[in-house]
Coordinates of C-alpha atoms in Angstrom, one line a residue:
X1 CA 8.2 25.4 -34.1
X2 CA 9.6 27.5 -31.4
X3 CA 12.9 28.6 -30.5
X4 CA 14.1 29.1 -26.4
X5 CA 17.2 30.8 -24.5
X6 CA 18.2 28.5 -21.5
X7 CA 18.5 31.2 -18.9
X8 CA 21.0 30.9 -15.7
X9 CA 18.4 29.3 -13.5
X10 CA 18.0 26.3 -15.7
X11 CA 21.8 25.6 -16.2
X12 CA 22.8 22.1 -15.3
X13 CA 19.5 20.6 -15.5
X14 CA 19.2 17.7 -17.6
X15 CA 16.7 18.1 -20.7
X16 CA 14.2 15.7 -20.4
X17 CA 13.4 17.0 -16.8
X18 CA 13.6 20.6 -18.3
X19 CA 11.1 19.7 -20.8
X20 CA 8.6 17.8 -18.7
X21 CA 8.6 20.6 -16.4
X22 CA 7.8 23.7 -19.1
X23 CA 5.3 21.3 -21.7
X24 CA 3.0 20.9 -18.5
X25 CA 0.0 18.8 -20.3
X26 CA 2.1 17.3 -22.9
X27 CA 2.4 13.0 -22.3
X28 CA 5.5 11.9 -21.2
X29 CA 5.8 9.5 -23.8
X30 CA 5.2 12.2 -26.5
X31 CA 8.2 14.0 -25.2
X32 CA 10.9 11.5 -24.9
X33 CA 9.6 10.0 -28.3
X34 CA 10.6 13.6 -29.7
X35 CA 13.8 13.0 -28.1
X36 CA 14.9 9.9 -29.8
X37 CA 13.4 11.2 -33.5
X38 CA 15.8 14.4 -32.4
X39 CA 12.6 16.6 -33.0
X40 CA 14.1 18.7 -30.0
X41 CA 17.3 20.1 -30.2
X42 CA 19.8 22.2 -28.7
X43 CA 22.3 24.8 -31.2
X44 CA 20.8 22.8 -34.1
X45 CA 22.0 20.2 -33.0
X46 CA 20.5 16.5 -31.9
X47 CA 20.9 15.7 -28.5
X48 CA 19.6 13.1 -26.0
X49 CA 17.5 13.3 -23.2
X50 CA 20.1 13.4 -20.2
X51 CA 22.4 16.1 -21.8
X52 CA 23.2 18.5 -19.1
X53 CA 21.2 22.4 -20.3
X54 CA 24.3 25.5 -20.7
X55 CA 23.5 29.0 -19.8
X56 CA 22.4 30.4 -23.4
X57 CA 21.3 27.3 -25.1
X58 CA 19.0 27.6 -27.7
X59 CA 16.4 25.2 -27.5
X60 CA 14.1 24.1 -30.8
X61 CA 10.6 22.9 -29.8
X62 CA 8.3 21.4 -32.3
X63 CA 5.1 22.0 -32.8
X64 CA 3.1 19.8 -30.1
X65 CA -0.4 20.5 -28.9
X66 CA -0.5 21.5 -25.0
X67 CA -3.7 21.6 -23.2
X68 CA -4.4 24.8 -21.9
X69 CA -3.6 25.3 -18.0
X70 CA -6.3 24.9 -15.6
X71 CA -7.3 27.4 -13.3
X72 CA -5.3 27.5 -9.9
X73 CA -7.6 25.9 -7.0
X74 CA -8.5 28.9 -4.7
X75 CA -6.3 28.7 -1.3
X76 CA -8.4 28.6 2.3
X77 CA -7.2 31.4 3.8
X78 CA -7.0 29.8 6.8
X79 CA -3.7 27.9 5.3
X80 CA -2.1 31.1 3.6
X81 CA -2.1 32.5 7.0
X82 CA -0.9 29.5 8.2
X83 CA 2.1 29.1 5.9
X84 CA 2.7 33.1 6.3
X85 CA 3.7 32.9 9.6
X86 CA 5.6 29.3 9.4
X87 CA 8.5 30.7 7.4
X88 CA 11.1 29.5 9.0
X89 CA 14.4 30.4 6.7
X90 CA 14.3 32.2 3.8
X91 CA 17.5 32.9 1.6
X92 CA 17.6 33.7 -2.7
X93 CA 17.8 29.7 -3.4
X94 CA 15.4 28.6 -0.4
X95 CA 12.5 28.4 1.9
X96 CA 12.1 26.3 4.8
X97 CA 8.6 26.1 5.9
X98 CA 7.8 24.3 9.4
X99 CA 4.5 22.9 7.6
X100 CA 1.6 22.4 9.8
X101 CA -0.1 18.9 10.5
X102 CA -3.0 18.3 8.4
X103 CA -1.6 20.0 4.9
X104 CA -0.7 17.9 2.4
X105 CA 2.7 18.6 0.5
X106 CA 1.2 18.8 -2.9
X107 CA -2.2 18.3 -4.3
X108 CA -3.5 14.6 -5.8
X109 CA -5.2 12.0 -4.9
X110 CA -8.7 14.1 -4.2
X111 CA -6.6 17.4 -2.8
X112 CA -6.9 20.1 -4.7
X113 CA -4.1 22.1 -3.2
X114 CA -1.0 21.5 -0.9
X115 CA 1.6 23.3 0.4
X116 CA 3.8 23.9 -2.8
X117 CA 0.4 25.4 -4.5
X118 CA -0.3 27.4 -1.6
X119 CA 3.5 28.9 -1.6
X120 CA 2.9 29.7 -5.5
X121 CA 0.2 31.3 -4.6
X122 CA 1.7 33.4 -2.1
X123 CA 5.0 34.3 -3.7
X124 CA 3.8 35.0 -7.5
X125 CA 7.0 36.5 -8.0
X126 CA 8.4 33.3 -7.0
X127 CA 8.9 31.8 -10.8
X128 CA 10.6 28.4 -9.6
X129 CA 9.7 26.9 -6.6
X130 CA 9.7 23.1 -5.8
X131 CA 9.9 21.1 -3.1
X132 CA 13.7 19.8 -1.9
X133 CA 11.8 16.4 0.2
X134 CA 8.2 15.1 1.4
X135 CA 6.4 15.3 4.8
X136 CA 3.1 12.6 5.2
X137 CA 0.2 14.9 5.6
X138 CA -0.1 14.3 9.1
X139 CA 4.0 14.8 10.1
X140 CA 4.1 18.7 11.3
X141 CA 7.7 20.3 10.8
X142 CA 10.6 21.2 8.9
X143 CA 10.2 20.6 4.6
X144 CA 12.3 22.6 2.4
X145 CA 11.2 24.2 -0.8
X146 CA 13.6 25.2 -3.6
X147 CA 13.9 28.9 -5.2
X148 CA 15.9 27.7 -8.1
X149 CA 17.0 24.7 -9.8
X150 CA 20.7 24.9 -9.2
X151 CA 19.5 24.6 -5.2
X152 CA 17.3 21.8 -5.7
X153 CA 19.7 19.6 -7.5
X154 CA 22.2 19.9 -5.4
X155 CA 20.2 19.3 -2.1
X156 CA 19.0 16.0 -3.7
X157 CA 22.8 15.3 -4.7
X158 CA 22.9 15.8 -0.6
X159 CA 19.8 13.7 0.4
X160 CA 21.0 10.6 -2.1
X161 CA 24.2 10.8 0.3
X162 CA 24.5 12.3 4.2
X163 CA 24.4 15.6 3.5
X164 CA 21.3 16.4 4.9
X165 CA 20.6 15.4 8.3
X166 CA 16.9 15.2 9.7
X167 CA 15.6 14.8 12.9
X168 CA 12.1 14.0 13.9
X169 CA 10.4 13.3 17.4
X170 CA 7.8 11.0 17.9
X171 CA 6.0 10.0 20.9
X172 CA 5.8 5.9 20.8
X173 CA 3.6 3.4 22.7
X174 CA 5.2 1.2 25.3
X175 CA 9.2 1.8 27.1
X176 CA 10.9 2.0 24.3
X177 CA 14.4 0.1 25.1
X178 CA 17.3 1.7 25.6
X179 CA 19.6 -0.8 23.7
X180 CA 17.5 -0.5 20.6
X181 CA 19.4 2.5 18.4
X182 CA 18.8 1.4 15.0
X183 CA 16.1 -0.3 13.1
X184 CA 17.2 -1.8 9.8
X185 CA 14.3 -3.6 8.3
X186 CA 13.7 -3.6 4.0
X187 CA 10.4 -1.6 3.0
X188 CA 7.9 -2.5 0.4
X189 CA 5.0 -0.2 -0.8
X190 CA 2.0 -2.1 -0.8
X191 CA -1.5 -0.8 -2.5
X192 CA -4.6 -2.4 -0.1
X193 CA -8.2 -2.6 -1.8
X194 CA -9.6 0.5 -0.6
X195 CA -6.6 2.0 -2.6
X196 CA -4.9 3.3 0.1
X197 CA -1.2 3.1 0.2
X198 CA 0.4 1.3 2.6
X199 CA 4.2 0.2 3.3
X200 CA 5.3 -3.0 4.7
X201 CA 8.5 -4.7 5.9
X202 CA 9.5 -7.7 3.4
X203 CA 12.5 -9.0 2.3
X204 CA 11.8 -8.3 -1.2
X205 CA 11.2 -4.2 -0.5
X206 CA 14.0 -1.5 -0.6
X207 CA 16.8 -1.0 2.2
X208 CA 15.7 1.2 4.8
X209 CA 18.0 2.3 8.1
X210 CA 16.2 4.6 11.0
X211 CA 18.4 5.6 14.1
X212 CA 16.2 6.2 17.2
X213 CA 17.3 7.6 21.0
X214 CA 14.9 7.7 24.0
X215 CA 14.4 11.8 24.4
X216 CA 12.2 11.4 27.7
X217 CA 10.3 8.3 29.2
X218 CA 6.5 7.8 30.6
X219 CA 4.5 5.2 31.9
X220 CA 3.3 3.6 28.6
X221 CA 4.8 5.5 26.0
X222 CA 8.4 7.2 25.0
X223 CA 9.4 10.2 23.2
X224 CA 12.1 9.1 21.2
X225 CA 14.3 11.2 18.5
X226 CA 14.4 9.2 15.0
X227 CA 16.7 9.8 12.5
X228 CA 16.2 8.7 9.3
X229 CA 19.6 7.3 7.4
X230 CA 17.7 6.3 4.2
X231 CA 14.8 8.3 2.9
X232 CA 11.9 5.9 2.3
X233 CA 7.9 6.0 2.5
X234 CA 6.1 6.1 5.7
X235 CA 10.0 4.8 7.2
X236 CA 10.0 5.7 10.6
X237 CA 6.2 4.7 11.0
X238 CA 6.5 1.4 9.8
X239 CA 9.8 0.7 11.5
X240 CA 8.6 2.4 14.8
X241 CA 5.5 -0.1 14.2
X242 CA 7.9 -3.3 12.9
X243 CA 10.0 -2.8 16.6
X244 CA 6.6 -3.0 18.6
X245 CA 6.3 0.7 19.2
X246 CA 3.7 2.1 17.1
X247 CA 3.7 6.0 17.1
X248 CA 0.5 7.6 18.8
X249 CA -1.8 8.9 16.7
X250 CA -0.9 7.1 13.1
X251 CA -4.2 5.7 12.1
X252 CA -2.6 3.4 9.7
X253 CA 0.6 1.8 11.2
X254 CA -1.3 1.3 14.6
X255 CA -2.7 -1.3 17.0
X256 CA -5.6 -1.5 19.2
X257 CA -3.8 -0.7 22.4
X258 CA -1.9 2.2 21.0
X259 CA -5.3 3.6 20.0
X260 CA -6.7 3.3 22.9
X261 CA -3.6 4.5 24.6
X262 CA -3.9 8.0 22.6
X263 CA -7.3 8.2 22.8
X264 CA -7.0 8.4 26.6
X265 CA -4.3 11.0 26.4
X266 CA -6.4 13.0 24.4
X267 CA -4.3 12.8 21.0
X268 CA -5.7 13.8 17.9
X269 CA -3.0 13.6 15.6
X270 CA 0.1 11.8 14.5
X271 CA 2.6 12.2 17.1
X272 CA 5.6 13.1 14.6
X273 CA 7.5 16.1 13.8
X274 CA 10.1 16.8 11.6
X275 CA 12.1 19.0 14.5
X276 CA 15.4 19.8 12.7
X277 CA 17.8 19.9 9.4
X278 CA 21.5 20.7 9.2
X279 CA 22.7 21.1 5.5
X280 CA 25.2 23.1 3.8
X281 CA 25.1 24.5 0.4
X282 CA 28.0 25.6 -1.9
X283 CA 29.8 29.2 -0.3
X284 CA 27.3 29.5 2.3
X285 CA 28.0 28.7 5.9
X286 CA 26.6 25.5 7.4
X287 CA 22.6 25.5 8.3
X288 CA 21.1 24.5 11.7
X289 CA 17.2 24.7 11.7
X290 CA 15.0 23.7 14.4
X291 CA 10.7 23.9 14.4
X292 CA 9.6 23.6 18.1
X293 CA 6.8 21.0 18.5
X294 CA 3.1 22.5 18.2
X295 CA 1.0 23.6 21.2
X296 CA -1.0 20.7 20.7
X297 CA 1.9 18.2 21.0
X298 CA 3.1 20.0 23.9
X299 CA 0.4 19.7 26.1
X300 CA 0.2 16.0 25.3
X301 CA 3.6 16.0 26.7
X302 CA 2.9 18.2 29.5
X303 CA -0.1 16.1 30.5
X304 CA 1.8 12.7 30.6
X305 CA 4.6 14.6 32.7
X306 CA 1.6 15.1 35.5

């Protein structure tokens, strides 16, 4: 058994998520069964798992066996460089990082590292830091990364509503038309049988809204400025694919002339880029960030101006 001070950082957060966070190893099912049998417990007293943690709680942790951490995969230093110099903002509850394409957020799925584990690795001194939203691998741009839990909570609180408001470019095949502002089309995640994830429009899939505006016109493609009003997987890929206007580059929500489109330009990426965030948090003045597209992108665009 082992007592624990809730310290200022952690105040507000519920318990369950407190707990799944510091018994890293632990099942998640052995931890909210311990909350229900009231084996955890806060001033002596039982609790349940959504009560909201108090600066200078003490918190009672039984006895549970936790596997002992692994060692941290070792950085390229290629990407700590990388990530270095991409620091966009940096304040005592925040980073904003204009991630490069090619990085995962986070490792799984076969990656041993990310960006988040490459910041920890960085900032040591850094004792909380989790990331605010998600970036696909291949999207370059903006991605913000919490400095302490207060911060995090209450840019999700912002994200669940219109607090937050994103803005990514994307270079599309075809003349994208003008009169088409909006795409409002239901998105379902979808696992094919290689066991790569895919996401699909169907009826039966969540509510999903993108906002898009021509930014500058070519012969077969359009940059166009998409705005994401709900925050789903893969949105503004599948619903620049669902209006006929696959983005160049996106090896998954493609079609044969859109391949052979980018392949003649030379493109060897995905064509999006998270390009700006304006936010606000609590007694701080409003935030405007913008993340210029990469060289890369921008010779694309210079070579389609020619």
């Amino acid at each position: 058994m082992r007592q624990q001070q809730i310290e200022a950082d952690s105040a507000g957060q519920r318990l369950d998520n407190y707990l799944l966070k510091i018994l890293k190893g632990v099942p998640k099912t052995r931890i909210y069964r311990g909350l229900r049998k009231g084996e955890f417990r806060i001033n002596k007293g039982r609790v349940k798992a959504d009560y909201r943690l108090v600066e200078g709680d003490i918190l009672r942790i039984p006895p549970l066996h936790q596997p002992a951490p692994s060692a941290a995969p070792m950085i390229p230093g290629f990407w700590a460089a990388q990530i270095a110099q991409r620091i966009v903002h940096e304040d005592p509850g925040l980073l904003v990082i204009n991630k490069p394409s090619g990085l995962a957020v986070h490792g799984g799925s076969g990656l041993n590292y990310g960006l988040i584990e490459c910041l920890r690795q960085l900032r040591p001194e850094d004792r909380f830091l989790e990331l605010v939203h998600r970036l696909d691998r291949d999207t370059s741009g903006l991605i913000m990364v919490a400095r302490k839990p207060a911060v995090l909570r209450e840019l999700h609180r912002q994200l669940r509503g219109e607090g937050v408001d994103k803005r990514y470019l994307a270079l599309v095949a075809g003349r994208w038309p003008k009169e088409r502002r909006i795409v409002e089309a239901p998105l379902q995640k979808n696992i094919v049988q290689s066991g790569e994830r895919m996401v699909k429009v169907d009826r039966e899939g969540k509510s999903a809204v993108t906002g898009f505006s021509i930014v500058e016109q070519f012969a077969d493609a359009t940059l166009v400025e998409a705005r994401p009003i709900t925050g789903r997987t893969h949105q503004i890929r599948v619903h620049a694919q669902f209006a006929g206007h696959p983005i160049l580059g996106d090896s998954k929500y493609s079609d044969d002339q859109a391949e052979t489109l980018a392949r003649s330009i030379g493109l060897k990426r995905l064509f999006l880029h998270a390009r700006s965030l304006r936010f606000s948090l609590p007694e701080q003045p409003p935030l405007q960030l913008e993340a210029a597209l990469d060289d890369d992108l921008e010779f694309i665009l210079k070579n389609l101006r020619k």
